Short mmCIF file of C-alpha atoms and ligand atoms in Angstrom, two decimals:
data_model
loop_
_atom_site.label_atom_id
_atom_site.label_comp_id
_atom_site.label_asym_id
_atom_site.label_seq_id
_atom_site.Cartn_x
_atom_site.Cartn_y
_atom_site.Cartn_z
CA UNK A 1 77.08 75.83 130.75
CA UNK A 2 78.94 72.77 132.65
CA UNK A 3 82.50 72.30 132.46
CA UNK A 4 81.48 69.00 130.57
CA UNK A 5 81.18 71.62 127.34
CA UNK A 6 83.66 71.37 124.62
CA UNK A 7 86.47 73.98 124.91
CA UNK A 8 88.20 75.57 121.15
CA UNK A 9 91.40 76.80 121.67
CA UNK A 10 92.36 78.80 118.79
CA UNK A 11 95.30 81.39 117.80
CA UNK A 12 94.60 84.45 116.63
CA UNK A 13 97.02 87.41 115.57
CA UNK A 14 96.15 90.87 116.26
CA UNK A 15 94.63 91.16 112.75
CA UNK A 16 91.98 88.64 113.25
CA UNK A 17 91.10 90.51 116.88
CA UNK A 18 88.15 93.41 116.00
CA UNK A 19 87.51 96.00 118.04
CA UNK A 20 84.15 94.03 119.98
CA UNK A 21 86.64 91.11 120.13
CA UNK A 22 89.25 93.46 122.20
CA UNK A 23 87.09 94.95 124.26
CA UNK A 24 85.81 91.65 125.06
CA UNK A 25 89.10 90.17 125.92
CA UNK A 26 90.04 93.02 127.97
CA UNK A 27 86.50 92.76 130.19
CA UNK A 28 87.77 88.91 130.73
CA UNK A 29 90.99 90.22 131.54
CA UNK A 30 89.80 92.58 134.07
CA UNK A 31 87.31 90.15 135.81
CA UNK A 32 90.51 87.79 136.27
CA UNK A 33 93.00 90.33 137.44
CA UNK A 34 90.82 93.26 138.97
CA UNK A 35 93.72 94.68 140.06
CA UNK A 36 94.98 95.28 137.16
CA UNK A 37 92.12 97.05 135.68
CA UNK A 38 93.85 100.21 134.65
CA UNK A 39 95.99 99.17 132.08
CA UNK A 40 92.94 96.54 130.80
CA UNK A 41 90.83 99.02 130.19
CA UNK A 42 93.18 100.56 127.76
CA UNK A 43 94.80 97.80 125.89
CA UNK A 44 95.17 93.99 126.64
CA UNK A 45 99.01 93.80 127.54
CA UNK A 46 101.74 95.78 129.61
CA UNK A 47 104.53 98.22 128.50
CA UNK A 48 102.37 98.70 125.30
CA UNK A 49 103.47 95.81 123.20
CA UNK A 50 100.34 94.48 121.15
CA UNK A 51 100.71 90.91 121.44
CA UNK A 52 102.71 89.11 118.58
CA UNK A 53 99.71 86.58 119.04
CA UNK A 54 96.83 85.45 121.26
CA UNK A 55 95.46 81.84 121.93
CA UNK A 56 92.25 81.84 123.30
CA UNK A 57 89.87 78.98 124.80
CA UNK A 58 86.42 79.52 124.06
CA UNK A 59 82.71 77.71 124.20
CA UNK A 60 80.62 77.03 121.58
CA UNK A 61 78.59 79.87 122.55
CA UNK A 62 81.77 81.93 121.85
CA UNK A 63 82.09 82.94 126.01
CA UNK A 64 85.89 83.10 126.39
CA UNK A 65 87.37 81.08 129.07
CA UNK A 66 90.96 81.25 128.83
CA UNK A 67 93.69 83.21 127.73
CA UNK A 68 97.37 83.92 127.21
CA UNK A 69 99.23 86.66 124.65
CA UNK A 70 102.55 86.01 123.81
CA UNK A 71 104.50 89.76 123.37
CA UNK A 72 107.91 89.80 122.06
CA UNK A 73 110.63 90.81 124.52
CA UNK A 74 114.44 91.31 123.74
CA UNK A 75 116.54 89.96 126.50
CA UNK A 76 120.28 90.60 126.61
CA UNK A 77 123.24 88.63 128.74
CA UNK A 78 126.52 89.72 130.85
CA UNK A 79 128.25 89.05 127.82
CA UNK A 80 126.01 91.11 125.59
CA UNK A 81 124.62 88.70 123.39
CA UNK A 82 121.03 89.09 122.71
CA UNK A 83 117.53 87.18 122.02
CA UNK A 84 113.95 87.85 120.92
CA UNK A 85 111.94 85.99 123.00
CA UNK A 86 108.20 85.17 123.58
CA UNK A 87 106.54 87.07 126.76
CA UNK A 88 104.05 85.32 128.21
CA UNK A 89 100.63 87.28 130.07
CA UNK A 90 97.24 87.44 131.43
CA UNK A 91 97.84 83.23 131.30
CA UNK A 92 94.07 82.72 132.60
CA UNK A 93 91.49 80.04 133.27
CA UNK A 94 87.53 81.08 134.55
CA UNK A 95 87.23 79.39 137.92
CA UNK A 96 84.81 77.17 136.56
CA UNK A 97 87.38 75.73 134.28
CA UNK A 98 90.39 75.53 136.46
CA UNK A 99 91.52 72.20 138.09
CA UNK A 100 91.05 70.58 134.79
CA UNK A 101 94.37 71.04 132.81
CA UNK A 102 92.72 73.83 130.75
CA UNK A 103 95.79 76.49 130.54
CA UNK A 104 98.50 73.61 130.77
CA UNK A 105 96.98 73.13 126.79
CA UNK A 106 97.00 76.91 126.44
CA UNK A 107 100.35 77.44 127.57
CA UNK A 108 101.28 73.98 125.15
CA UNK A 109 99.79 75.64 122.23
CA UNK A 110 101.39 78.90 123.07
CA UNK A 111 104.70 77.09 123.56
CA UNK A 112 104.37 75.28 119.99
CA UNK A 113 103.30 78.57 118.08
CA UNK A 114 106.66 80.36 119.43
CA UNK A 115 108.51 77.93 118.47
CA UNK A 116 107.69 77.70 115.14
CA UNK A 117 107.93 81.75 115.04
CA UNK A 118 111.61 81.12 115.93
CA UNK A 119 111.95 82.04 119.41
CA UNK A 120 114.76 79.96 121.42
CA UNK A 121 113.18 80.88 124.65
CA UNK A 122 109.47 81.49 126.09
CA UNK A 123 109.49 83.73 129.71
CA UNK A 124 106.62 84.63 131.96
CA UNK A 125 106.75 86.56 135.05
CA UNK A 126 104.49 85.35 137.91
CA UNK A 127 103.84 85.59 141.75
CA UNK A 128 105.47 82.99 144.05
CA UNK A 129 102.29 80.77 145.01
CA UNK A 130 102.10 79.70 141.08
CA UNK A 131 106.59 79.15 140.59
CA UNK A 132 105.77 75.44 141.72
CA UNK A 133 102.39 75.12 139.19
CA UNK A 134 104.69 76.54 136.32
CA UNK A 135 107.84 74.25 137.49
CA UNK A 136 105.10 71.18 136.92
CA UNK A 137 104.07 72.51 133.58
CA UNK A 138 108.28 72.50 132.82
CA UNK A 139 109.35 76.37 133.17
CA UNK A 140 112.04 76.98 134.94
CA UNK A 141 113.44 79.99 137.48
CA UNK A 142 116.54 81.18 135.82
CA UNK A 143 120.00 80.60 137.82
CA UNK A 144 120.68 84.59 138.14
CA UNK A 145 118.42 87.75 138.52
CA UNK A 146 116.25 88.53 135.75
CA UNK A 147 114.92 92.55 135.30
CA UNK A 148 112.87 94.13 133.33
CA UNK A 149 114.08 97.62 132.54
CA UNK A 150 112.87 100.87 130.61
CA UNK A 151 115.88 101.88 130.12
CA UNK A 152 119.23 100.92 131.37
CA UNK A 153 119.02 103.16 134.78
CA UNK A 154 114.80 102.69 135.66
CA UNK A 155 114.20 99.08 136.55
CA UNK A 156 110.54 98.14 135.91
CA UNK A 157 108.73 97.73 138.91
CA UNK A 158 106.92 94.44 138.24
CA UNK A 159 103.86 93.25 140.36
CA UNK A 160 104.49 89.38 139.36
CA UNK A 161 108.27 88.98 140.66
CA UNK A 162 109.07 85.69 139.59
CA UNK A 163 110.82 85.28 136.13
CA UNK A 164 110.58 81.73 134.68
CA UNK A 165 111.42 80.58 131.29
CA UNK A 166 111.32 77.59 129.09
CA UNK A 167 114.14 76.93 126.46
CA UNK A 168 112.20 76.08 123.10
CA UNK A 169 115.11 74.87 120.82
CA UNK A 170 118.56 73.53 121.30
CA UNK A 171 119.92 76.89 122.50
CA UNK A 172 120.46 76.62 126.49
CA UNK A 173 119.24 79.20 128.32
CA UNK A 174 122.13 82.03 129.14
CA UNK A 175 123.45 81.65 132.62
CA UNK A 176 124.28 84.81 134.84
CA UNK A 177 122.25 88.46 134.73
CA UNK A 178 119.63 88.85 132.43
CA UNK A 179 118.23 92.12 131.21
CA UNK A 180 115.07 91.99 129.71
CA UNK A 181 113.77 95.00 127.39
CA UNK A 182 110.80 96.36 125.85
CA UNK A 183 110.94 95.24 122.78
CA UNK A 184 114.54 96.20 122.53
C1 COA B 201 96.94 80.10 136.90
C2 COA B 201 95.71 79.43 136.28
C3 COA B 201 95.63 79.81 134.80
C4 COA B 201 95.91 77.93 136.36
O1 COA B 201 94.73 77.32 135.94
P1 COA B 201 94.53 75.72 136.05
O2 COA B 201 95.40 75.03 135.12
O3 COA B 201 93.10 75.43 135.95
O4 COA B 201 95.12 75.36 137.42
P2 COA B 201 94.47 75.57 138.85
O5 COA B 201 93.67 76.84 138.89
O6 COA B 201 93.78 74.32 139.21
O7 COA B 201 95.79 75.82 139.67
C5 COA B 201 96.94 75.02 139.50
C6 COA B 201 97.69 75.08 140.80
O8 COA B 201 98.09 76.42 141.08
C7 COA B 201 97.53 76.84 142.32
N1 COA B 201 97.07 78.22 142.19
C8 COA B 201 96.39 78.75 141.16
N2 COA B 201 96.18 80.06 141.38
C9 COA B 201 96.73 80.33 142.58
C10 COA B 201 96.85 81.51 143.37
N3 COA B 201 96.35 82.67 142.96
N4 COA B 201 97.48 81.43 144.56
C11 COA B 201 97.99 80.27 144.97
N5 COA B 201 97.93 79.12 144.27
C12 COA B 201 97.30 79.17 143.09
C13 COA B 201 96.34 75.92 142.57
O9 COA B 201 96.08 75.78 143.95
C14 COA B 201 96.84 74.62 141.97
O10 COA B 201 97.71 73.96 142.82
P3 COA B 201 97.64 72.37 142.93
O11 COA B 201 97.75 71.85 141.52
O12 COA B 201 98.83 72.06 143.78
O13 COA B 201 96.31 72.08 143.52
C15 COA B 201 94.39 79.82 137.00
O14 COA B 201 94.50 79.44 138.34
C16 COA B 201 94.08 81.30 136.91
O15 COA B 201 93.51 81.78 135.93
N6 COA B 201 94.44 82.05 137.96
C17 COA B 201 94.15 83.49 138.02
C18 COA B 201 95.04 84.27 137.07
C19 COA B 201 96.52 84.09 137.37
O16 COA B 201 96.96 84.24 138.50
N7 COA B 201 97.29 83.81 136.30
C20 COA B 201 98.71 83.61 136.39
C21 COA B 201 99.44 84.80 135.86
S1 COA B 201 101.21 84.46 135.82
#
């Protein structure tokens, strides 16, 4: 089909995703990020959090072409206070499709859904050639270091390095170290 075909973006929480639906999503996640085909064939995001929701860009003809889940993370500050947040992953446009502001209205509808869950603050991790896309679509690099741990000793060995975040309400994002957890 031509990228002149209508695109549906839609939201759908892991109720509404059947098992064909899954496996489907996780054979579009793999052809986008073969190298992370290990933990796609099992389940759609990392560290085992089933995504609090899923928007999803398809064609008329149903073919999905793009994609991001939003898990929930808990990060905590210096000063120990501490935030649900929305995780963003597998944000993902078919190469047909890209060039043509497809996941800045993902990422928009994404952004607007965890809001109105109640998150203050959206984060994504992603590798440096995309920090100046994202810092054009409004995320930000936080001002201190930003980890993902498993517990408070094993530091998660991330293959996108570069937290960014967007605040979502009037709550400013915490300066200094972050500590992000899974889910808690
Ligand atoms: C990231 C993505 C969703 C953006 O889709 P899009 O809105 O159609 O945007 P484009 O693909 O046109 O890329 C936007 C910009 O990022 C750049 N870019 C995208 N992927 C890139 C990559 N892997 N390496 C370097 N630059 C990249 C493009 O060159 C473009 O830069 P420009 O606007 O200065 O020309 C899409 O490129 C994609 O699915 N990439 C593969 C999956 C991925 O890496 N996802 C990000 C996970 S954090």
């Amino acid at each position: 089909m031509s990228t002149e075909t209508p695109v549906s973006v839609q939201i759908l929480r892991e109720s509404e995703i059947d098992e064909r639906l899954d496996a489907r999503l996780r054979s579009f996640l793999i052809s986008i990020f073969p190298n992370w085909e290990s933990i796609f064939r099992k389940r759609r995001a990392w560290h085992d959090a089933p995504p609090v929701f899923t928007v999803l860009a398809t064609e008329p003809s149903g073919k999905i072409v793009g994609h991001v889940a939003v898990v929930e993370r808990t990060i905590s500050t210096e000063w120990n206070a501490r935030f649900a947040i929305a995780s963003f992953q597998g944000v993902s446009v078919i190469p047909e499709r890209r060039g043509s502001g497809l996941s800045t209205r993902l990422l928009d509808v994404a952004l607007e859904e965890s809001k109105r869950v109640g998150y203050p603050f959206a984060a994504l991790f992603c590798r440096e050639p995309l920090v100046r896309f994202y810092q054009r679509n409004g995320w930000k690099l936080p001002y201190d270091s930003m980890i993902m741990w498993r517990d408070r000793e094993l530091p998660i060995h991330m293959q996108s390095d570069y937290p960014m975040y967007r605040e979502l309400g009037s709550t400013p994002f915490p300066e200094g170290a972050i500590d992000v957890h899974n889910p808690f």
